[in-house]
């Protein structure tokens, strides 16, 4: 699983929120190169907010986020841009540009961040589409694709610059069970063939046990991490009854 003892992402004593409201506090965890790390939590617990902090979109109240040992929270804009080159993200809302073909969507980051020739960019786009099973759909518009295909295309775009870390926010949410399973299979096969580090936000229990190697569980009520470890191990042996019940049943409900 881990290929190195140095974490590729290290979150230390993070406290995050909006205005004066704390969403999560005392959040600390490490992600190791090559692993599939899951961030789990009920709706509104702060998963997307945590992810957006990890890619530098928001600044925390306190704490650190180290990417490859470099502190994102203290970086100036140009350092930040350099650190973020290591990261690809597929947002919860999908966010392919509707007025652009798949090829044009995937070309965007290449145009912005590389000096590749036009031919080379097209080749990279086709390789990425091939990797997510969408070769041949270069000229399709997002609206011409199913929900599952749109998610795949968003992952292809996130991979455009060959990032070392891929952040996926709810890659299989809103899809039917079969399509959702196919997305999980895609994540597994990319992880095995590309050795990319995955940080996957989800609230789908079936996905976690299939793709997660280690995880954290965010507890909305306690506003912090309730547990971290291997999914199956936590489901069976967590000393915290809330964690066990959380991992053993759906839907995910906070006790009073
Ligand atoms: N930009 C924002 N400004 C103010 N509050 C926000 C903002 N974004 C999120 N929140 C609040 O932060 C809390 C956590 O939201 P977040 O979207 O991170 O949860 P989530 O765990 O991703 O939920 P879901 O499973 O529904 O995607 C919510 O109470 C939400 O209303
Ligand atoms: Mg979310």
CSV table of C-alpha atoms and ligand atoms in Angstrom, one decimal:
chain,number,residue,atom,x,y,z
A,1,UNK,CA,0.0,0.0,0.0
A,2,UNK,CA,2.3,2.8,1.2
A,3,UNK,CA,5.4,3.2,-0.9
A,4,UNK,CA,7.2,5.6,1.3
A,5,UNK,CA,7.2,6.5,5.0
A,6,UNK,CA,6.8,10.2,4.1
A,7,UNK,CA,3.2,11.3,3.8
A,8,UNK,CA,2.3,12.9,0.5
A,9,UNK,CA,-0.5,14.9,2.2
A,10,UNK,CA,-0.3,15.8,5.9
A,11,UNK,CA,-3.1,17.6,7.7
A,12,UNK,CA,-2.1,18.9,11.1
A,13,UNK,CA,-4.5,20.2,13.8
A,14,UNK,CA,-6.7,21.8,11.2
A,15,UNK,CA,-9.6,24.0,12.3
A,16,UNK,CA,-11.9,25.1,9.5
A,17,UNK,CA,-15.2,26.9,9.0
A,18,UNK,CA,-16.9,30.0,7.7
A,19,UNK,CA,-17.1,33.5,9.3
A,20,UNK,CA,-17.1,32.6,13.0
A,21,UNK,CA,-18.6,29.2,12.7
A,22,UNK,CA,-16.4,26.2,13.2
A,23,UNK,CA,-17.2,23.2,10.9
A,24,UNK,CA,-14.4,20.9,11.9
A,25,UNK,CA,-11.6,21.2,14.5
A,26,UNK,CA,-8.5,19.1,15.6
A,27,UNK,CA,-8.4,17.4,12.2
A,28,UNK,CA,-5.1,15.6,11.8
A,29,UNK,CA,-4.3,12.8,9.3
A,30,UNK,CA,-1.7,11.6,6.8
A,31,UNK,CA,-2.1,10.3,3.3
A,32,UNK,CA,0.7,8.1,1.9
A,33,UNK,CA,1.9,7.9,-1.7
A,34,UNK,CA,-0.1,5.5,-3.8
A,35,UNK,CA,-2.9,4.8,-1.3
A,36,UNK,CA,-6.6,5.2,-1.7
A,37,UNK,CA,-7.7,7.4,1.2
A,38,UNK,CA,-11.4,8.0,1.9
A,39,UNK,CA,-13.0,10.9,3.7
A,40,UNK,CA,-16.4,9.7,5.0
A,41,UNK,CA,-19.1,11.6,6.8
A,42,UNK,CA,-22.8,12.3,6.8
A,43,UNK,CA,-24.3,15.0,4.6
A,44,UNK,CA,-23.2,18.5,5.7
A,45,UNK,CA,-20.4,17.2,8.0
A,46,UNK,CA,-17.8,19.1,6.1
A,47,UNK,CA,-16.3,16.7,3.6
A,48,UNK,CA,-16.3,19.0,0.6
A,49,UNK,CA,-15.2,21.9,2.8
A,50,UNK,CA,-12.2,19.9,4.1
A,51,UNK,CA,-11.3,18.9,0.5
A,52,UNK,CA,-11.5,22.5,-0.7
A,53,UNK,CA,-9.1,23.5,2.1
A,54,UNK,CA,-6.7,20.7,1.0
A,55,UNK,CA,-6.6,22.2,-2.4
A,56,UNK,CA,-6.0,25.7,-1.2
A,57,UNK,CA,-9.4,27.2,-2.1
A,58,UNK,CA,-10.1,28.2,1.5
A,59,UNK,CA,-7.8,29.2,4.3
A,60,UNK,CA,-8.2,27.4,7.6
A,61,UNK,CA,-8.7,29.2,11.0
A,62,UNK,CA,-5.6,27.3,12.2
A,63,UNK,CA,-3.4,24.3,11.5
A,64,UNK,CA,-1.4,23.1,8.5
A,65,UNK,CA,-1.8,21.3,5.2
A,66,UNK,CA,1.4,19.9,3.8
A,67,UNK,CA,1.5,18.7,0.3
A,68,UNK,CA,4.8,16.9,-0.5
A,69,UNK,CA,6.1,18.5,2.7
A,70,UNK,CA,5.2,22.0,1.6
A,71,UNK,CA,2.8,24.0,3.7
A,72,UNK,CA,-0.1,25.2,1.6
A,73,UNK,CA,-1.5,27.4,4.3
A,74,UNK,CA,1.6,29.5,4.5
A,75,UNK,CA,2.4,29.6,0.8
A,76,UNK,CA,2.2,32.8,-1.2
A,77,UNK,CA,0.3,32.7,-4.5
A,78,UNK,CA,3.2,31.6,-6.7
A,79,UNK,CA,4.3,28.9,-4.2
A,80,UNK,CA,0.7,27.8,-4.0
A,81,UNK,CA,0.5,27.4,-7.8
A,82,UNK,CA,3.6,25.3,-7.7
A,83,UNK,CA,2.4,23.0,-4.9
A,84,UNK,CA,-1.0,22.6,-6.6
A,85,UNK,CA,0.6,21.3,-9.8
A,86,UNK,CA,0.8,18.0,-8.0
A,87,UNK,CA,-3.0,17.9,-7.6
A,88,UNK,CA,-5.9,17.1,-9.8
A,89,UNK,CA,-9.5,17.5,-8.7
A,90,UNK,CA,-12.9,16.3,-9.7
A,91,UNK,CA,-15.6,18.4,-7.9
A,92,UNK,CA,-18.8,17.1,-6.4
A,93,UNK,CA,-20.8,19.2,-8.9
A,94,UNK,CA,-19.0,17.7,-11.8
A,95,UNK,CA,-18.4,21.0,-13.5
A,96,UNK,CA,-17.5,20.1,-17.0
A,97,UNK,CA,-18.0,23.2,-19.2
A,98,UNK,CA,-21.2,22.5,-21.0
A,99,UNK,CA,-20.4,24.6,-24.1
A,100,UNK,CA,-17.2,22.7,-24.8
A,101,UNK,CA,-16.6,19.2,-26.1
A,102,UNK,CA,-14.9,16.6,-24.0
A,103,UNK,CA,-11.6,17.2,-25.8
A,104,UNK,CA,-11.8,20.9,-25.2
A,105,UNK,CA,-12.6,20.4,-21.5
A,106,UNK,CA,-9.6,18.2,-21.0
A,107,UNK,CA,-7.4,20.6,-23.1
A,108,UNK,CA,-8.1,23.5,-20.8
A,109,UNK,CA,-5.6,22.7,-18.0
A,110,UNK,CA,-3.0,21.7,-20.7
A,111,UNK,CA,-3.4,25.1,-22.4
A,112,UNK,CA,-3.1,26.9,-19.2
A,113,UNK,CA,-0.2,25.1,-17.6
A,114,UNK,CA,1.9,23.5,-20.4
A,115,UNK,CA,3.7,24.6,-23.6
A,116,UNK,CA,2.7,21.5,-25.5
A,117,UNK,CA,2.0,21.8,-29.2
A,118,UNK,CA,-1.7,21.5,-30.3
A,119,UNK,CA,-1.1,18.0,-31.7
A,120,UNK,CA,0.6,16.9,-28.4
A,121,UNK,CA,-2.3,18.3,-26.4
A,122,UNK,CA,-4.9,16.4,-28.5
A,123,UNK,CA,-2.8,13.2,-28.0
A,124,UNK,CA,-2.7,13.7,-24.2
A,125,UNK,CA,-6.5,14.3,-24.2
A,126,UNK,CA,-7.1,11.1,-26.1
A,127,UNK,CA,-4.8,9.1,-23.8
A,128,UNK,CA,-6.8,10.5,-20.8
A,129,UNK,CA,-10.1,9.6,-22.4
A,130,UNK,CA,-8.8,6.1,-23.2
A,131,UNK,CA,-7.8,5.7,-19.5
A,132,UNK,CA,-11.3,6.4,-18.3
A,133,UNK,CA,-12.9,4.3,-21.1
A,134,UNK,CA,-14.2,7.2,-23.2
A,135,UNK,CA,-11.9,7.1,-26.3
A,136,UNK,CA,-14.0,8.0,-29.3
A,137,UNK,CA,-16.1,10.6,-27.3
A,138,UNK,CA,-13.6,13.5,-28.0
A,139,UNK,CA,-16.2,15.6,-29.9
A,140,UNK,CA,-19.2,14.8,-27.7
A,141,UNK,CA,-20.7,17.6,-25.6
A,142,UNK,CA,-21.2,16.8,-21.8
A,143,UNK,CA,-25.0,17.0,-22.3
A,144,UNK,CA,-24.7,14.1,-24.8
A,145,UNK,CA,-23.3,11.8,-22.1
A,146,UNK,CA,-24.8,9.8,-19.3
A,147,UNK,CA,-24.1,10.9,-15.7
A,148,UNK,CA,-21.5,8.1,-15.2
A,149,UNK,CA,-19.7,9.2,-18.4
A,150,UNK,CA,-19.7,12.8,-17.3
A,151,UNK,CA,-18.0,11.7,-14.0
A,152,UNK,CA,-15.4,9.7,-16.0
A,153,UNK,CA,-14.7,12.7,-18.2
A,154,UNK,CA,-14.3,14.9,-15.1
A,155,UNK,CA,-11.7,12.4,-13.8
A,156,UNK,CA,-10.0,12.5,-17.2
A,157,UNK,CA,-9.8,16.3,-17.0
A,158,UNK,CA,-8.4,16.0,-13.4
A,159,UNK,CA,-5.7,13.7,-14.7
A,160,UNK,CA,-4.7,16.0,-17.6
A,161,UNK,CA,-1.5,17.2,-16.0
A,162,UNK,CA,-0.5,13.8,-14.6
A,163,UNK,CA,-1.0,14.9,-11.0
A,164,UNK,CA,0.5,12.8,-8.2
A,165,UNK,CA,-2.7,13.2,-6.1
A,166,UNK,CA,-6.2,13.0,-7.4
A,167,UNK,CA,-9.0,14.4,-5.2
A,168,UNK,CA,-12.4,13.1,-6.1
A,169,UNK,CA,-15.5,14.6,-4.4
A,170,UNK,CA,-18.3,12.0,-4.4
A,171,UNK,CA,-17.3,10.3,-7.7
A,172,UNK,CA,-20.3,7.9,-7.6
A,173,UNK,CA,-23.0,10.0,-5.9
A,174,UNK,CA,-26.2,10.3,-7.8
A,175,UNK,CA,-25.5,7.4,-10.0
A,176,UNK,CA,-27.5,4.1,-10.2
A,177,UNK,CA,-25.9,1.2,-8.3
A,178,UNK,CA,-24.4,-0.4,-11.4
A,179,UNK,CA,-22.9,2.8,-12.8
A,180,UNK,CA,-21.6,3.6,-9.3
A,181,UNK,CA,-19.9,0.2,-9.1
A,182,UNK,CA,-18.3,0.9,-12.5
A,183,UNK,CA,-16.9,4.2,-11.2
A,184,UNK,CA,-15.4,2.3,-8.2
A,185,UNK,CA,-13.9,-0.2,-10.6
A,186,UNK,CA,-12.4,2.7,-12.6
A,187,UNK,CA,-10.8,4.2,-9.5
A,188,UNK,CA,-9.4,0.8,-8.6
A,189,UNK,CA,-7.9,0.2,-12.0
A,190,UNK,CA,-6.4,3.8,-12.3
A,191,UNK,CA,-5.0,3.4,-8.8
A,192,UNK,CA,-3.4,0.1,-9.7
A,193,UNK,CA,-2.1,1.1,-13.1
A,194,UNK,CA,-1.0,4.7,-12.5
A,195,UNK,CA,0.2,4.6,-8.9
A,196,UNK,CA,-1.6,7.9,-8.3
A,197,UNK,CA,-2.6,8.8,-4.7
A,198,UNK,CA,-6.4,9.1,-4.4
A,199,UNK,CA,-8.2,11.1,-1.8
A,200,UNK,CA,-11.9,10.2,-2.2
A,201,UNK,CA,-14.8,12.0,-0.5
A,202,UNK,CA,-17.9,9.9,-0.2
A,203,UNK,CA,-20.9,9.0,1.9
A,204,UNK,CA,-21.5,5.7,0.0
A,205,UNK,CA,-20.7,2.8,2.3
A,206,UNK,CA,-20.5,0.3,-0.5
A,207,UNK,CA,-17.7,2.3,-2.2
A,208,UNK,CA,-15.7,2.7,1.0
A,209,UNK,CA,-15.3,-1.0,1.6
A,210,UNK,CA,-14.5,-1.6,-2.1
A,211,UNK,CA,-12.0,1.1,-2.8
A,212,UNK,CA,-10.8,2.5,0.6
A,213,UNK,CA,-7.6,1.4,2.1
A,214,UNK,CA,-7.6,3.8,5.0
A,215,UNK,CA,-10.2,6.4,5.9
A,216,UNK,CA,-11.3,9.1,8.3
A,217,UNK,CA,-14.8,9.5,9.5
A,218,UNK,CA,-16.0,13.1,10.1
A,219,UNK,CA,-18.6,13.4,12.9
A,220,UNK,CA,-20.8,16.5,12.4
A,221,UNK,CA,-22.0,16.5,16.0
A,222,UNK,CA,-18.5,16.3,17.6
A,223,UNK,CA,-17.2,18.6,14.7
A,224,UNK,CA,-14.1,16.4,14.4
A,225,UNK,CA,-12.7,13.1,13.2
A,226,UNK,CA,-14.5,10.3,15.0
A,227,UNK,CA,-12.1,7.5,13.8
A,228,UNK,CA,-9.4,6.7,11.4
A,229,UNK,CA,-8.1,3.4,10.0
A,230,UNK,CA,-8.9,0.6,7.6
A,231,UNK,CA,-12.6,0.6,6.8
A,232,UNK,CA,-13.3,-3.1,7.6
A,233,UNK,CA,-11.2,-2.9,10.8
A,234,UNK,CA,-13.1,0.1,12.0
A,235,UNK,CA,-16.5,-1.5,11.1
A,236,UNK,CA,-15.7,-4.5,13.2
A,237,UNK,CA,-13.5,-3.3,15.9
A,238,UNK,CA,-13.8,0.5,16.5
A,239,UNK,CA,-14.1,1.1,20.2
A,240,UNK,CA,-16.6,3.9,19.3
A,241,UNK,CA,-20.2,2.6,19.1
A,242,UNK,CA,-21.2,5.5,16.9
A,243,UNK,CA,-18.4,4.6,14.4
A,244,UNK,CA,-19.5,0.9,14.3
A,245,UNK,CA,-23.1,1.8,13.8
A,246,UNK,CA,-22.2,4.4,11.2
A,247,UNK,CA,-20.2,1.8,9.2
A,248,UNK,CA,-22.8,-1.0,9.6
A,249,UNK,CA,-25.9,0.6,8.4
A,250,UNK,CA,-27.5,3.2,6.1
A,251,UNK,CA,-28.6,5.9,6.2
A,252,UNK,CA,-26.0,7.7,8.2
A,253,UNK,CA,-27.7,9.4,11.1
A,254,UNK,CA,-26.2,11.2,14.1
A,255,UNK,CA,-27.5,10.0,17.5
A,256,UNK,CA,-28.8,12.7,19.9
B,1,LIG,N1,-19.0,28.6,1.1
B,1,LIG,C1,-19.6,28.4,2.3
B,1,LIG,N2,-20.0,29.4,3.1
B,1,LIG,C2,-20.6,29.1,4.3
B,1,LIG,N3,-20.9,27.9,4.7
B,1,LIG,C3,-20.6,26.9,3.9
B,1,LIG,C4,-19.9,27.0,2.7
B,1,LIG,N4,-19.7,25.8,2.1
B,1,LIG,C5,-20.2,24.9,3.0
B,1,LIG,N5,-20.8,25.5,4.1
B,1,LIG,C6,-21.4,24.9,5.2
B,1,LIG,O1,-20.4,24.0,5.7
B,1,LIG,C7,-21.0,22.8,6.2
B,1,LIG,C8,-20.4,21.6,5.6
B,1,LIG,O2,-20.7,21.6,4.2
B,1,LIG,P1,-20.0,20.6,3.1
B,1,LIG,O3,-20.5,20.9,1.8
B,1,LIG,O4,-18.5,20.7,3.3
B,1,LIG,O5,-20.5,19.2,3.7
B,1,LIG,P2,-20.4,17.8,3.0
B,1,LIG,O6,-20.0,16.8,4.0
B,1,LIG,O7,-19.6,17.9,1.7
B,1,LIG,O8,-22.0,17.5,2.6
B,1,LIG,P3,-22.6,16.6,1.4
B,1,LIG,O9,-22.5,15.2,1.8
B,1,LIG,O10,-24.0,17.1,1.3
B,1,LIG,O11,-21.8,16.9,0.1
B,1,LIG,C9,-22.5,22.9,5.9
B,1,LIG,O12,-23.2,23.4,7.1
B,1,LIG,C10,-22.5,24.0,4.8
B,1,LIG,O13,-23.7,24.7,4.8
B,2,LIG,MG1,-19.9,17.5,-0.2
